[in-house]
Structures are given as structure tokens and as C-alpha cells.
Amino acid sequence: MLAFLGAIICIIASVHPAGTAAPAAAAAADNDSAAAALLPAADKGLGALHGPAEALASAGPRLPGGPQPPPLFSRFVCTPLSAECPATGPGTGPGPEELLALRSAAAQLRRTALEQKERIRMDQETIRELTGKLSRCEGGLRAPPAGAAAVPPAAGLRAAPRPGTMGHPPAEPPAVRELEEAVRALQDRIDRIEQELPARTNGSAPTAPALARDALHTKMEQLEEQLLSKILTLQKERQAANTDRNQHQHDIEKELSSLQNRVTELEHGPQGYSPPDAFKVTIPVQNNYMYARMKKSLPELYAFTICMWLKSKALGGLGTPFSYSVPSQSNEIVLLEWGSNPLELLINDKVAQLPLSLKDKAWHHVCVAWTTRDGKWSAYQDGEQRGAGENLASWHAIKPQGVIILGQEQDTLGGRFDATQAFVGELAQFSVWDHMLAPAEILALANCTSRLQGNVIQWDDQAVEVFGGASKGSFAACEEGKKA
């Protein structure tokens, strides 16, 4: 670009005054022809200045009437000229318009050169900035190998541009193209580094944020485990506290029963019954805490017969002589007379009404028998069958591992008694068989001609516990029956 600007300046400087004494008109004509010769040369490229010598000689001014002067221009631009241009005077130099056009062209070329220079400077600064960023990126990913040569600056950045032409806009200098190529190369390297960065990060050791996140997650899991363990411990402690409270209440009731029995012995003298089944359980008051409990439970049954002696002292309903409850069903087997309702037998919460009358405050022998086949049942009072029926919990099996309570109706397993459903009176000879007894066997038990013991539950002093003030006393079934 600088060479192009210098060529224009030399062309302008080549037009200078000469010492000839030609007429003014001829000089003006010759000067016009020389200016005309210069103007076409401006339309051509600078390469025309380096053409053949004949072309250069023909481009010079011609003076009339005399030998032709040597060429105005030598083969190289800006070399001293051997002939002087005609003197400048009125009408002898180029016109104002041609000079103005030449000066405008020179100013435009000068501005173009400055703009190209500024662009080159900006591109160099951009390259230096990108090179610095690239060096920092590569330094962060890996240390430079020992003995590696530093990246040289882009070659050719300061190479001399090839001269342009005078007649056409200057072509893009090679330095600009090389700068653009260098910028593209740097950008490609940065793109490759950015693509390799995730893979290197995945393959390398975990970063600090990842380690912190993993540590926090582990800590949270540990805290959750500790919290769960604490909750389980509290639940176990609560269950243990409930068990201890129930056991403590049971012990207190048992102690009260023992004291009640001792008081009864002191009031009535020593009880001299020897048979283990010759006793009765007395519940003197209707409440929700006096009862007797059988220590033994029932197995799974598909039929049963339950017999007992009882004497009611209630003013209203009979209450609940016995109830059998299991974890999944509180009314598995219940004999109940509540309020104005008749005496009922409940099996798996299914009801059958029994036509028995036991409110005369006398001793009565009562039996109920049932089988799961078609739900057949029968009820006996004092050895006589008073009622029978079918479809009472048909094909139901009596569940095992329940609780047998005498004198109270269970709303939950072994507890939650209702005082209005409590039995008031005396109970004895509670026995259970795993089949339906024949009517003759039941009659013999009621007449005291048979001492048949239940094959599932036997009436034994060691198998019955009393609570809440209920007491045990001597009982002779036949003698009590005769008295009644």
C-alpha cells in the first residue's frame, strides 16, 4: 500500500517547469497532450510503470520542432528525470480540474492506506489477545511439555504487501488474509480444546463441587438413618412402657384378688374343698373391672360344646357369662344378654337367639353346641334342649390364640369392658369340648351323674385367674343344685 502511494506522489512530482522558450500556444497544446498521456496511465495498474521502456518513452511529452527529449520516466519509479517539464505559467501546466482530481485520488489513497494500517493493527491486537487466552486455556488443562517451543506469532503478519494498481481499487493485502487465516486457526484450536475439556473432566478426578455434593448427600443419608433409628427406639420404648403399665395393672389386680380371697377366708373360715374343680367364681358387683380369665386359649375349632353352671343376681339382663376374643375378631364366641334383648349366642359376630330363662337367681346348667357344617347349633338348659337352628357362621373356623374372659364382654382383645354388659353372680364348671356332645351326655352332666371333663378347656383352680375384686369359693354342683 505504501508503494502504491509513493508511485502516485512520484507521478505528480514528475510534472515540473522547464526552461524552453516555445510559444505559449504550442506549449499549452503539448502540456495538454502530456496530461492526456498521464490520465490514461492512471487507469492502468502500477505494473504499467514497470513495463517495457518503449511504452514508457511513448508516455512522455513530445516537444515540437526539434529533437525529442529523453523519456520522462525511467524504468523505476522516483528516479531522477533527465528532462525538465515545461515551465509552469499561464496556460502551460495542467488544468485546475486535473490537479484537483489527482489530489483527490492521492487523498483517497492516503486514507485507504491509513485504514488498512489501522485494520492491520487491530487484527494484530486481536491475535495477541486470542493467543493469550489460548495459552491460559492450555495451561489450565495440562502443563506444557518440557522443551516445547513457544508458539511463534503468525508468520507473515509484517510481510510487505504487494503493490496494487492505479486504475482499480486495491486488492485485499496478503497480510489481511494471513491475519484472517491465523484468527481462524486460533478459533479452531479453541473449539478443539472446548470439545476435549468435558471428556478430560469426566476422565479426571472429581471436581471440588462434585466432592462437596457427594459429601453432603452422604451426610444427609447418615442423618436419615440416625433419625429412623431414633424413631424405632422411641416406638420400642413406648411399647415397652405400655407393656410395663399393663403388666403393672395386672399385678395390682392380681394382688387385690389375692387380698380379697384372704379376707373371704378370714370371714368364713378355711375353705376345705379338695377337688380342683370344686370351686366357683363370684362377681358381686356390676362394673367393668371384676372378672375371671382362663389361662388357656382355644385351638382352631370346627365344632364345640361349652357347658357351665351359673347363677345370676342381676336385676335386668343376664350380662355376659363368657366371651372369647381373637386379634381379628372381638366377638368370636360370646354368650350375652344385654338390656331387654333375649339371650344371644354370637359366633364371628353372627347372632342366634337362645330361648333360655336364667333370671330366677337360681343355679342352672347351661350348654351351647355348634358345628361349622351348615352352622348348626343347639342350646340346653338343665339338661334339656330348648332351642336349635342352622346357618350360624356356616363353614367358619374358630380362630386360635384368643382370650377367654368370664363375666365381661370384650371390645378388644382381653379388655375394653362395658359395665352395662357385665355379669353379676356366680360361675362354675366352665368346660369346652371340640365336638358337639350328645344330648344324653349333656343330661348326665346336668344331673351330676357324669363327671366328664372338657377335652379342650377343663375347670381347674390353677387355670383360672380372678381380677378386680372377683373371688373364688367352694362349690359342689349337686349340693348347690339341690339347694336351689
CSV table of C-alpha atoms in Angstrom, one decimal:
chain,number,residue,atom,x,y,z
A,1,MET,CA,0.0,0.0,0.0
A,2,LEU,CA,2.9,2.4,0.8
A,3,ALA,CA,4.5,1.6,-2.5
A,4,PHE,CA,1.2,2.4,-4.3
A,5,LEU,CA,1.0,5.8,-2.5
A,6,GLY,CA,4.6,6.6,-3.4
A,7,ALA,CA,4.0,5.9,-7.1
A,8,ILE,CA,1.2,8.4,-7.2
A,9,ILE,CA,3.3,11.0,-5.5
A,10,CYS,CA,6.2,10.5,-7.9
A,11,ILE,CA,3.8,10.8,-10.9
A,12,ILE,CA,2.5,14.1,-9.6
A,13,ALA,CA,6.1,15.4,-8.9
A,14,SER,CA,7.2,14.5,-12.4
A,15,VAL,CA,5.3,17.4,-13.9
A,16,HIS,CA,7.6,20.4,-13.2
A,17,PRO,CA,8.7,23.7,-15.1
A,18,ALA,CA,11.2,23.6,-18.0
A,19,GLY,CA,13.5,26.3,-19.4
A,20,THR,CA,12.2,26.2,-23.0
A,21,ALA,CA,11.1,29.2,-24.9
A,22,ALA,CA,8.3,27.6,-27.0
A,23,PRO,CA,5.4,29.6,-27.9
A,24,ALA,CA,2.6,29.6,-25.3
A,25,ALA,CA,0.0,28.1,-27.6
A,26,ALA,CA,2.3,25.2,-28.6
A,27,ALA,CA,3.4,24.6,-25.0
A,28,ALA,CA,-0.2,24.6,-23.9
A,29,ALA,CA,-1.1,22.0,-26.6
A,30,ASP,CA,1.9,19.9,-25.7
A,31,ASN,CA,1.1,20.1,-22.0
A,32,ASP,CA,-2.4,19.1,-22.7
A,33,SER,CA,-1.1,16.1,-24.6
A,34,ALA,CA,1.2,15.2,-21.7
A,35,ALA,CA,-1.7,15.4,-19.2
A,36,ALA,CA,-3.8,13.3,-21.5
A,37,ALA,CA,-1.0,10.8,-21.6
A,38,LEU,CA,-0.8,10.8,-17.8
A,39,LEU,CA,-4.5,10.4,-17.2
A,40,PRO,CA,-4.8,7.1,-19.2
A,41,ALA,CA,-1.8,5.8,-17.3
A,42,ALA,CA,-3.8,6.4,-14.0
A,43,ASP,CA,-6.4,4.0,-15.2
A,44,LYS,CA,-3.9,1.2,-15.5
A,45,GLY,CA,-2.2,-0.6,-12.7
A,46,LEU,CA,1.1,0.2,-11.2
A,47,GLY,CA,2.6,-2.6,-13.1
A,48,ALA,CA,2.5,-0.3,-16.2
A,49,LEU,CA,5.3,1.7,-14.6
A,50,HIS,CA,7.4,-1.5,-14.8
A,51,GLY,CA,6.6,-2.3,-18.4
A,52,PRO,CA,8.8,-2.0,-21.5
A,53,ALA,CA,11.0,1.0,-22.0
A,54,GLU,CA,9.3,1.8,-25.3
A,55,ALA,CA,5.9,2.1,-23.6
A,56,LEU,CA,7.4,4.4,-21.0
A,57,ALA,CA,9.0,6.6,-23.7
A,58,SER,CA,5.8,6.9,-25.7
A,59,ALA,CA,4.1,8.1,-22.5
A,60,GLY,CA,6.3,11.2,-22.2
A,61,PRO,CA,5.6,14.6,-23.6
A,62,ARG,CA,6.7,15.5,-27.1
A,63,LEU,CA,8.1,18.9,-27.9
A,64,PRO,CA,7.5,20.2,-31.4
A,65,GLY,CA,10.2,21.3,-33.8
A,66,GLY,CA,13.4,19.8,-32.5
A,67,PRO,CA,14.9,16.6,-31.2
A,68,GLN,CA,12.8,14.6,-28.7
A,69,PRO,CA,13.9,14.8,-25.1
A,70,PRO,CA,14.8,11.7,-23.3
A,71,PRO,CA,12.0,9.7,-21.7
A,72,LEU,CA,10.2,11.5,-18.8
A,73,PHE,CA,10.2,8.3,-16.8
A,74,SER,CA,12.8,5.7,-16.3
A,75,ARG,CA,12.2,2.0,-15.8
A,76,PHE,CA,11.9,2.5,-12.0
A,77,VAL,CA,9.7,5.0,-10.3
A,78,CYS,CA,11.1,8.0,-8.5
A,79,THR,CA,14.5,8.0,-10.3
A,80,PRO,CA,15.8,11.4,-11.4
A,81,LEU,CA,14.4,12.6,-14.7
A,82,SER,CA,16.9,13.8,-17.4
A,83,ALA,CA,14.5,16.3,-19.0
A,84,GLU,CA,12.6,19.0,-17.3
A,85,CYS,CA,8.9,19.5,-17.7
A,86,PRO,CA,7.7,22.7,-19.4
A,87,ALA,CA,7.7,25.8,-17.2
A,88,THR,CA,4.6,26.5,-15.3
A,89,GLY,CA,3.0,29.6,-16.4
A,90,PRO,CA,-0.3,30.8,-17.6
A,91,GLY,CA,-1.7,28.1,-19.8
A,92,THR,CA,1.4,25.9,-19.7
A,93,GLY,CA,0.5,23.5,-16.7
A,94,PRO,CA,-2.3,21.0,-16.2
A,95,GLY,CA,-5.7,22.5,-15.6
A,96,PRO,CA,-7.2,23.0,-12.2
A,97,GLU,CA,-9.6,20.2,-12.7
A,98,GLU,CA,-6.9,17.7,-13.5
A,99,LEU,CA,-4.9,18.8,-10.4
A,100,LEU,CA,-7.9,18.6,-8.2
A,101,ALA,CA,-8.7,15.1,-9.5
A,102,LEU,CA,-5.1,14.0,-8.9
A,103,ARG,CA,-5.1,15.5,-5.4
A,104,SER,CA,-8.4,13.8,-4.6
A,105,ALA,CA,-7.1,10.4,-5.8
A,106,ALA,CA,-3.9,10.9,-3.7
A,107,ALA,CA,-6.0,11.8,-0.6
A,108,GLN,CA,-8.3,8.8,-1.1
A,109,LEU,CA,-5.3,6.5,-1.5
A,110,ARG,CA,-3.8,8.0,1.7
A,111,ARG,CA,-7.0,7.4,3.6
A,112,THR,CA,-7.2,3.9,2.3
A,113,ALA,CA,-3.6,3.2,3.4
A,114,LEU,CA,-4.3,4.6,6.9
A,115,GLU,CA,-7.5,2.5,7.2
A,116,GLN,CA,-5.6,-0.6,6.1
A,117,LYS,CA,-2.8,0.2,8.6
A,118,GLU,CA,-5.4,0.6,11.4
A,119,ARG,CA,-7.1,-2.6,10.5
A,120,ILE,CA,-3.8,-4.5,10.5
A,121,ARG,CA,-3.0,-3.0,13.9
A,122,MET,CA,-6.4,-4.1,15.3
A,123,ASP,CA,-6.1,-7.6,13.8
A,124,GLN,CA,-2.6,-7.9,15.5
A,125,GLU,CA,-4.1,-6.9,18.8
A,126,THR,CA,-6.9,-9.4,18.4
A,127,ILE,CA,-4.4,-12.1,17.6
A,128,ARG,CA,-2.4,-11.3,20.6
A,129,GLU,CA,-5.5,-11.4,22.8
A,130,LEU,CA,-6.7,-14.7,21.4
A,131,THR,CA,-3.2,-16.2,21.7
A,132,GLY,CA,-3.1,-15.1,25.4
A,133,LYS,CA,-6.5,-16.7,26.0
A,134,LEU,CA,-5.4,-19.9,24.2
A,135,SER,CA,-2.2,-20.1,26.3
A,136,ARG,CA,-4.2,-19.7,29.5
A,137,CYS,CA,-6.7,-22.4,28.4
A,138,GLU,CA,-3.9,-24.8,27.5
A,139,GLY,CA,-2.0,-24.0,30.7
A,140,GLY,CA,-5.2,-24.8,32.8
A,141,LEU,CA,-5.7,-28.2,31.1
A,142,ARG,CA,-2.2,-29.5,31.1
A,143,ALA,CA,1.3,-28.3,31.7
A,144,PRO,CA,3.4,-27.6,28.6
A,145,PRO,CA,5.9,-30.4,27.9
A,146,ALA,CA,9.5,-29.9,28.7
A,147,GLY,CA,11.5,-28.4,25.9
A,148,ALA,CA,8.4,-27.5,23.8
A,149,ALA,CA,8.9,-24.4,21.6
A,150,ALA,CA,6.7,-21.5,22.3
A,151,VAL,CA,4.0,-20.8,19.7
A,152,PRO,CA,5.5,-18.3,17.3
A,153,PRO,CA,3.5,-15.4,16.2
A,154,ALA,CA,1.6,-15.8,13.0
A,155,ALA,CA,4.1,-15.8,10.1
A,156,GLY,CA,3.8,-13.1,7.5
A,157,LEU,CA,2.0,-10.6,9.6
A,158,ARG,CA,4.5,-7.9,8.7
A,159,ALA,CA,5.3,-9.1,5.2
A,160,ALA,CA,5.4,-6.3,2.7
A,161,PRO,CA,2.2,-6.1,0.8
A,162,ARG,CA,2.3,-6.4,-2.9
A,163,PRO,CA,1.6,-3.2,-4.7
A,164,GLY,CA,-1.8,-2.6,-6.1
A,165,THR,CA,-2.8,-1.0,-9.3
A,166,MET,CA,-3.5,2.6,-10.0
A,167,GLY,CA,-6.7,2.2,-12.1
A,168,HIS,CA,-8.6,-0.3,-9.8
A,169,PRO,CA,-9.4,-0.4,-6.1
A,170,PRO,CA,-6.6,-2.0,-4.2
A,171,ALA,CA,-6.9,-5.8,-3.7
A,172,GLU,CA,-7.0,-7.2,-0.2
A,173,PRO,CA,-3.4,-7.3,1.1
A,174,PRO,CA,-1.9,-10.7,1.8
A,175,ALA,CA,-1.3,-9.6,5.4
A,176,VAL,CA,-5.0,-9.2,5.9
A,177,ARG,CA,-5.7,-12.7,4.5
A,178,GLU,CA,-2.9,-14.1,6.7
A,179,LEU,CA,-4.4,-12.4,9.7
A,180,GLU,CA,-7.8,-13.9,9.0
A,181,GLU,CA,-6.3,-17.3,8.5
A,182,ALA,CA,-4.4,-17.0,11.8
A,183,VAL,CA,-7.6,-16.0,13.6
A,184,ARG,CA,-9.5,-18.9,12.1
A,185,ALA,CA,-6.7,-21.3,13.1
A,186,LEU,CA,-6.8,-19.9,16.7
A,187,GLN,CA,-10.6,-20.3,16.8
A,188,ASP,CA,-10.3,-23.9,15.6
A,189,ARG,CA,-7.8,-24.6,18.3
A,190,ILE,CA,-10.1,-23.1,21.0
A,191,ASP,CA,-13.0,-25.1,19.7
A,192,ARG,CA,-11.0,-28.3,19.9
A,193,ILE,CA,-9.9,-27.5,23.4
A,194,GLU,CA,-13.5,-26.8,24.5
A,195,GLN,CA,-14.6,-30.2,23.0
A,196,GLU,CA,-11.8,-32.0,24.7
A,197,LEU,CA,-12.5,-30.3,28.0
A,198,PRO,CA,-15.7,-32.2,29.1
A,199,ALA,CA,-14.0,-35.6,28.2
A,200,ARG,CA,-10.9,-34.7,30.2
A,201,THR,CA,-13.1,-33.5,33.1
A,202,ASN,CA,-15.1,-36.8,33.0
A,203,GLY,CA,-12.0,-38.9,32.9
A,204,SER,CA,-10.1,-37.0,35.6
A,205,ALA,CA,-10.6,-36.9,39.4
A,206,PRO,CA,-14.0,-35.4,40.6
A,207,THR,CA,-14.0,-31.7,40.9
A,208,ALA,CA,-14.4,-29.8,44.2
A,209,PRO,CA,-18.2,-29.1,43.7
A,210,ALA,CA,-18.9,-32.7,42.9
A,211,LEU,CA,-17.0,-33.9,46.0
A,212,ALA,CA,-18.8,-31.4,48.2
A,213,ARG,CA,-22.2,-32.5,46.7
A,214,ASP,CA,-21.3,-36.2,47.4
A,215,ALA,CA,-20.2,-35.4,50.9
A,216,LEU,CA,-23.5,-33.5,51.6
A,217,HIS,CA,-25.5,-36.4,50.2
A,218,THR,CA,-23.7,-38.9,52.4
A,219,LYS,CA,-24.2,-36.7,55.4
A,220,MET,CA,-28.0,-36.5,54.7
A,221,GLU,CA,-28.2,-40.3,54.4
A,222,GLN,CA,-26.5,-40.7,57.7
A,223,LEU,CA,-28.8,-38.2,59.4
A,224,GLU,CA,-31.8,-40.0,57.9
A,225,GLU,CA,-30.6,-43.3,59.2
A,226,GLN,CA,-30.0,-41.8,62.7
A,227,LEU,CA,-33.5,-40.3,62.7
A,228,LEU,CA,-35.1,-43.6,61.6
A,229,SER,CA,-33.2,-45.4,64.3
A,230,LYS,CA,-34.3,-42.9,66.9
A,231,ILE,CA,-37.9,-43.2,65.9
A,232,LEU,CA,-37.7,-47.0,66.1
A,233,THR,CA,-36.1,-46.7,69.5
A,234,LEU,CA,-38.9,-44.4,70.7
A,235,GLN,CA,-41.5,-46.8,69.4
A,236,LYS,CA,-39.9,-49.7,71.2
A,237,GLU,CA,-39.7,-47.7,74.4
A,238,ARG,CA,-43.4,-46.7,74.1
A,239,GLN,CA,-44.4,-50.3,73.5
A,240,ALA,CA,-42.3,-51.4,76.4
A,241,ALA,CA,-43.8,-48.7,78.6
A,242,ASN,CA,-47.3,-49.8,77.6
A,243,THR,CA,-46.4,-53.4,78.3
A,244,ASP,CA,-45.0,-52.5,81.7
A,245,ARG,CA,-48.1,-50.5,82.5
A,246,ASN,CA,-50.4,-53.3,81.6
A,247,GLN,CA,-48.3,-55.8,83.5
A,248,HIS,CA,-48.2,-53.5,86.5
A,249,GLN,CA,-52.0,-53.1,86.4
A,250,HIS,CA,-52.4,-56.9,86.0
A,251,ASP,CA,-50.1,-57.4,89.0
A,252,ILE,CA,-52.1,-54.9,91.1
A,253,GLU,CA,-55.4,-56.6,90.2
A,254,LYS,CA,-54.0,-60.0,91.0
A,255,GLU,CA,-52.8,-58.7,94.3
A,256,LEU,CA,-56.2,-57.2,95.1
A,257,SER,CA,-57.8,-60.6,94.2
A,258,SER,CA,-55.4,-62.4,96.5
A,259,LEU,CA,-56.2,-59.9,99.3
A,260,GLN,CA,-60.0,-60.4,98.6
A,261,ASN,CA,-59.6,-64.1,98.8
A,262,ARG,CA,-57.7,-63.8,102.0
A,263,VAL,CA,-60.4,-61.6,103.5
A,264,THR,CA,-63.0,-64.1,102.4
A,265,GLU,CA,-61.2,-66.9,104.1
A,266,LEU,CA,-60.8,-65.0,107.3
A,267,GLU,CA,-64.5,-64.1,107.3
A,268,HIS,CA,-65.9,-67.6,106.5
A,269,GLY,CA,-63.1,-69.8,107.8
A,270,PRO,CA,-60.7,-72.0,105.7
A,271,GLN,CA,-62.1,-73.5,102.6
A,272,GLY,CA,-61.9,-77.2,102.8
A,273,TYR,CA,-62.5,-78.3,99.2
A,274,SER,CA,-60.1,-80.8,97.8
A,275,PRO,CA,-61.2,-81.4,94.2
A,276,PRO,CA,-59.5,-78.9,91.8
A,277,ASP,CA,-62.8,-78.3,90.1
A,278,ALA,CA,-64.9,-77.8,93.2
A,279,PHE,CA,-64.9,-74.0,93.2
A,280,LYS,CA,-66.9,-71.1,91.9
A,281,VAL,CA,-66.1,-67.6,90.8
A,282,THR,CA,-68.1,-64.8,92.5
A,283,ILE,CA,-68.6,-61.4,90.9
A,284,PRO,CA,-70.6,-59.4,93.4
A,285,VAL,CA,-70.9,-56.0,91.7
A,286,GLN,CA,-71.7,-55.0,88.1
A,287,ASN,CA,-68.7,-53.0,86.9
A,288,ASN,CA,-66.0,-53.1,84.2
A,289,TYR,CA,-63.1,-54.4,86.3
A,290,MET,CA,-64.3,-57.6,88.1
A,291,TYR,CA,-63.8,-60.7,86.0
A,292,ALA,CA,-62.0,-64.0,85.7
A,293,ARG,CA,-59.7,-65.1,83.0
A,294,MET,CA,-58.8,-68.6,81.7
A,295,LYS,CA,-55.1,-69.1,81.4
A,296,LYS,CA,-55.5,-71.5,78.5
A,297,SER,CA,-56.7,-70.5,75.0
A,298,LEU,CA,-58.6,-72.3,72.3
A,299,PRO,CA,-57.1,-74.1,69.3
A,300,GLU,CA,-58.7,-73.8,65.8
A,301,LEU,CA,-62.1,-75.4,66.1
A,302,TYR,CA,-64.7,-76.5,63.6
A,303,ALA,CA,-67.2,-77.6,66.3
A,304,PHE,CA,-67.5,-77.1,70.0
A,305,THR,CA,-69.7,-77.6,73.1
A,306,ILE,CA,-69.4,-75.2,76.0
A,307,CYS,CA,-71.1,-76.0,79.3
A,308,MET,CA,-71.2,-74.2,82.7
A,309,TRP,CA,-73.1,-73.7,85.9
A,310,LEU,CA,-74.3,-70.2,86.5
A,311,LYS,CA,-76.4,-68.2,89.0
A,312,SER,CA,-77.4,-64.6,88.0
A,313,LYS,CA,-78.1,-61.9,90.6
A,314,ALA,CA,-78.7,-59.1,88.1
A,315,LEU,CA,-81.9,-57.1,88.2
A,316,GLY,CA,-82.0,-56.6,84.4
A,317,GLY,CA,-80.3,-58.6,81.7
A,318,LEU,CA,-78.0,-61.5,82.4
A,319,GLY,CA,-75.0,-59.7,81.1
A,320,THR,CA,-72.0,-61.7,79.7
A,321,PRO,CA,-71.3,-65.1,81.3
A,322,PHE,CA,-68.3,-65.6,79.0
A,323,SER,CA,-66.6,-64.2,75.9
A,324,TYR,CA,-63.8,-65.4,73.6
A,325,SER,CA,-61.9,-62.8,71.5
A,326,VAL,CA,-59.1,-63.1,69.0
A,327,PRO,CA,-56.9,-60.3,67.5
A,328,SER,CA,-59.0,-60.0,64.3
A,329,GLN,CA,-62.5,-60.5,65.9
A,330,SER,CA,-63.5,-59.4,69.3
A,331,ASN,CA,-66.8,-61.3,69.1
A,332,GLU,CA,-65.5,-64.7,68.1
A,333,ILE,CA,-67.7,-66.6,70.6
A,334,VAL,CA,-69.9,-64.6,73.1
A,335,LEU,CA,-72.9,-65.6,75.3
A,336,LEU,CA,-74.7,-62.3,76.1
A,337,GLU,CA,-78.0,-61.0,77.4
A,338,TRP,CA,-78.0,-57.2,77.4
A,339,GLY,CA,-80.8,-54.9,78.4
A,340,SER,CA,-84.2,-56.1,77.2
A,341,ASN,CA,-82.8,-58.3,74.5
A,342,PRO,CA,-83.0,-62.1,74.8
A,343,LEU,CA,-80.0,-64.3,75.5
A,344,GLU,CA,-77.8,-64.5,72.3
A,345,LEU,CA,-75.0,-66.7,71.1
A,346,LEU,CA,-72.5,-64.8,68.8
A,347,ILE,CA,-70.1,-66.6,66.6
A,348,ASN,CA,-67.8,-64.5,64.4
A,349,ASP,CA,-70.2,-61.6,65.2
A,350,LYS,CA,-73.1,-63.6,63.8
A,351,VAL,CA,-76.1,-63.9,66.1
A,352,ALA,CA,-78.6,-66.6,67.2
A,353,GLN,CA,-81.2,-66.0,69.9
A,354,LEU,CA,-81.4,-68.7,72.6
A,355,PRO,CA,-84.8,-69.4,74.2
A,356,LEU,CA,-83.4,-69.7,77.8
A,357,SER,CA,-84.6,-68.2,81.0
A,358,LEU,CA,-82.0,-67.7,83.7
A,359,LYS,CA,-83.2,-64.7,85.7
A,360,ASP,CA,-84.7,-66.5,88.7
A,361,LYS,CA,-81.5,-66.1,90.7
A,362,ALA,CA,-81.1,-69.9,90.9
A,363,TRP,CA,-78.3,-72.3,89.7
A,364,HIS,CA,-78.7,-73.5,86.2
A,365,HIS,CA,-76.7,-75.8,84.0
A,366,VAL,CA,-76.3,-74.3,80.5
A,367,CYS,CA,-74.8,-75.8,77.4
A,368,VAL,CA,-74.4,-74.4,73.8
A,369,ALA,CA,-73.2,-76.6,70.9
A,370,TRP,CA,-72.2,-75.6,67.4
A,371,THR,CA,-70.6,-77.1,64.2
A,372,THR,CA,-69.3,-75.2,61.2
A,373,ARG,CA,-71.1,-77.6,58.8
A,374,ASP,CA,-74.3,-75.6,57.8
A,375,GLY,CA,-73.8,-73.6,61.0
A,376,LYS,CA,-76.0,-75.9,63.1
A,377,TRP,CA,-76.4,-75.0,66.8
A,378,SER,CA,-78.4,-76.2,69.8
A,379,ALA,CA,-78.9,-74.8,73.4
A,380,TYR,CA,-79.6,-76.7,76.6
A,381,GLN,CA,-80.9,-75.6,80.0
A,382,ASP,CA,-80.6,-78.0,82.9
A,383,GLY,CA,-80.1,-81.0,80.5
A,384,GLU,CA,-83.0,-80.2,78.2
A,385,GLN,CA,-82.7,-78.9,74.7
A,386,ARG,CA,-84.5,-75.6,74.5
A,387,GLY,CA,-83.6,-74.4,71.0
A,388,ALA,CA,-81.7,-75.3,67.8
A,389,GLY,CA,-81.1,-73.8,64.4
A,390,GLU,CA,-78.8,-73.5,61.3
A,391,ASN,CA,-76.8,-71.0,59.3
A,392,LEU,CA,-75.0,-69.6,62.3
A,393,ALA,CA,-71.5,-68.7,60.8
A,394,SER,CA,-71.6,-71.6,58.4
A,395,TRP,CA,-68.2,-73.0,57.4
A,396,HIS,CA,-66.4,-70.7,59.7
A,397,ALA,CA,-63.4,-72.0,61.7
A,398,ILE,CA,-63.0,-70.7,65.3
A,399,LYS,CA,-59.7,-68.9,65.3
A,400,PRO,CA,-57.0,-69.9,67.8
A,401,GLN,CA,-54.8,-67.9,70.3
A,402,GLY,CA,-57.6,-65.8,71.7
A,403,VAL,CA,-58.6,-64.8,75.3
A,404,ILE,CA,-61.4,-66.3,77.4
A,405,ILE,CA,-63.0,-63.9,79.9
A,406,LEU,CA,-65.7,-64.9,82.4
A,407,GLY,CA,-68.0,-62.1,83.4
A,408,GLN,CA,-67.2,-59.4,80.8
A,409,GLU,CA,-67.7,-58.7,77.1
A,410,GLN,CA,-64.5,-57.8,75.2
A,411,ASP,CA,-64.5,-55.0,72.8
A,412,THR,CA,-60.8,-55.5,72.2
A,413,LEU,CA,-58.5,-58.5,72.8
A,414,GLY,CA,-58.6,-59.0,76.6
A,415,GLY,CA,-60.1,-55.6,77.5
A,416,ARG,CA,-62.2,-52.5,77.0
A,417,PHE,CA,-65.1,-53.8,79.1
A,418,ASP,CA,-68.5,-52.2,79.3
A,419,ALA,CA,-70.1,-52.2,82.8
A,420,THR,CA,-73.6,-52.4,81.4
A,421,GLN,CA,-72.7,-55.8,79.8
A,422,ALA,CA,-71.0,-57.2,82.8
A,423,PHE,CA,-72.3,-60.4,84.6
A,424,VAL,CA,-73.3,-60.3,88.2
A,425,GLY,CA,-73.5,-63.6,90.1
A,426,GLU,CA,-71.6,-66.9,90.3
A,427,LEU,CA,-70.0,-69.1,87.7
A,428,ALA,CA,-68.6,-72.7,87.9
A,429,GLN,CA,-67.6,-75.8,85.9
A,430,PHE,CA,-66.8,-73.9,82.7
A,431,SER,CA,-65.6,-76.6,80.2
A,432,VAL,CA,-65.1,-76.8,76.4
A,433,TRP,CA,-65.1,-79.8,74.0
A,434,ASP,CA,-64.0,-79.8,70.4
A,435,HIS,CA,-67.2,-81.5,69.2
A,436,MET,CA,-71.0,-81.4,69.8
A,437,LEU,CA,-71.9,-83.5,72.8
A,438,ALA,CA,-74.8,-85.9,72.6
A,439,PRO,CA,-78.0,-84.8,74.4
A,440,ALA,CA,-77.6,-87.8,76.8
A,441,GLU,CA,-74.1,-86.6,77.7
A,442,ILE,CA,-75.3,-83.1,78.4
A,443,LEU,CA,-78.2,-84.5,80.6
A,444,ALA,CA,-75.8,-86.6,82.6
A,445,LEU,CA,-73.7,-83.6,83.3
A,446,ALA,CA,-76.7,-81.6,84.4
A,447,ASN,CA,-77.9,-84.4,86.7
A,448,CYS,CA,-74.4,-84.9,88.3
A,449,THR,CA,-74.3,-88.5,87.1
A,450,SER,CA,-71.2,-87.8,85.0
A,451,ARG,CA,-68.0,-86.0,85.7
A,452,LEU,CA,-67.0,-85.6,82.1
A,453,GLN,CA,-64.2,-83.1,81.7
A,454,GLY,CA,-63.7,-80.9,78.7
A,455,ASN,CA,-61.0,-82.1,76.3
A,456,VAL,CA,-60.0,-78.5,75.3
A,457,ILE,CA,-60.7,-76.5,78.5
A,458,GLN,CA,-61.1,-78.0,82.0
A,459,TRP,CA,-62.3,-76.3,85.1
A,460,ASP,CA,-59.3,-76.2,87.3
A,461,ASP,CA,-58.3,-73.8,90.1
A,462,GLN,CA,-54.8,-73.3,88.7
A,463,ALA,CA,-56.2,-72.5,85.3
A,464,VAL,CA,-58.4,-69.6,86.4
A,465,GLU,CA,-57.3,-66.1,87.5
A,466,VAL,CA,-59.7,-63.6,89.1
A,467,PHE,CA,-59.3,-59.8,88.9
A,468,GLY,CA,-60.7,-56.5,90.3
A,469,GLY,CA,-62.4,-58.0,93.4
A,470,ALA,CA,-63.9,-61.2,91.9
A,471,SER,CA,-63.3,-64.2,94.2
A,472,LYS,CA,-63.2,-67.9,94.4
A,473,GLY,CA,-65.2,-70.1,96.7
A,474,SER,CA,-66.1,-73.7,97.3
A,475,PHE,CA,-68.8,-75.3,95.1
A,476,ALA,CA,-70.5,-78.7,95.0
A,477,ALA,CA,-72.6,-78.8,91.9
A,478,CYS,CA,-75.2,-81.3,93.0
A,479,GLU,CA,-75.5,-79.9,96.5
A,480,GLU,CA,-75.9,-76.4,95.2
A,481,GLY,CA,-78.5,-77.7,92.7
A,482,LYS,CA,-80.5,-79.4,95.4
A,483,LYS,CA,-80.4,-76.3,97.5
A,484,ALA,CA,-81.7,-74.3,94.5
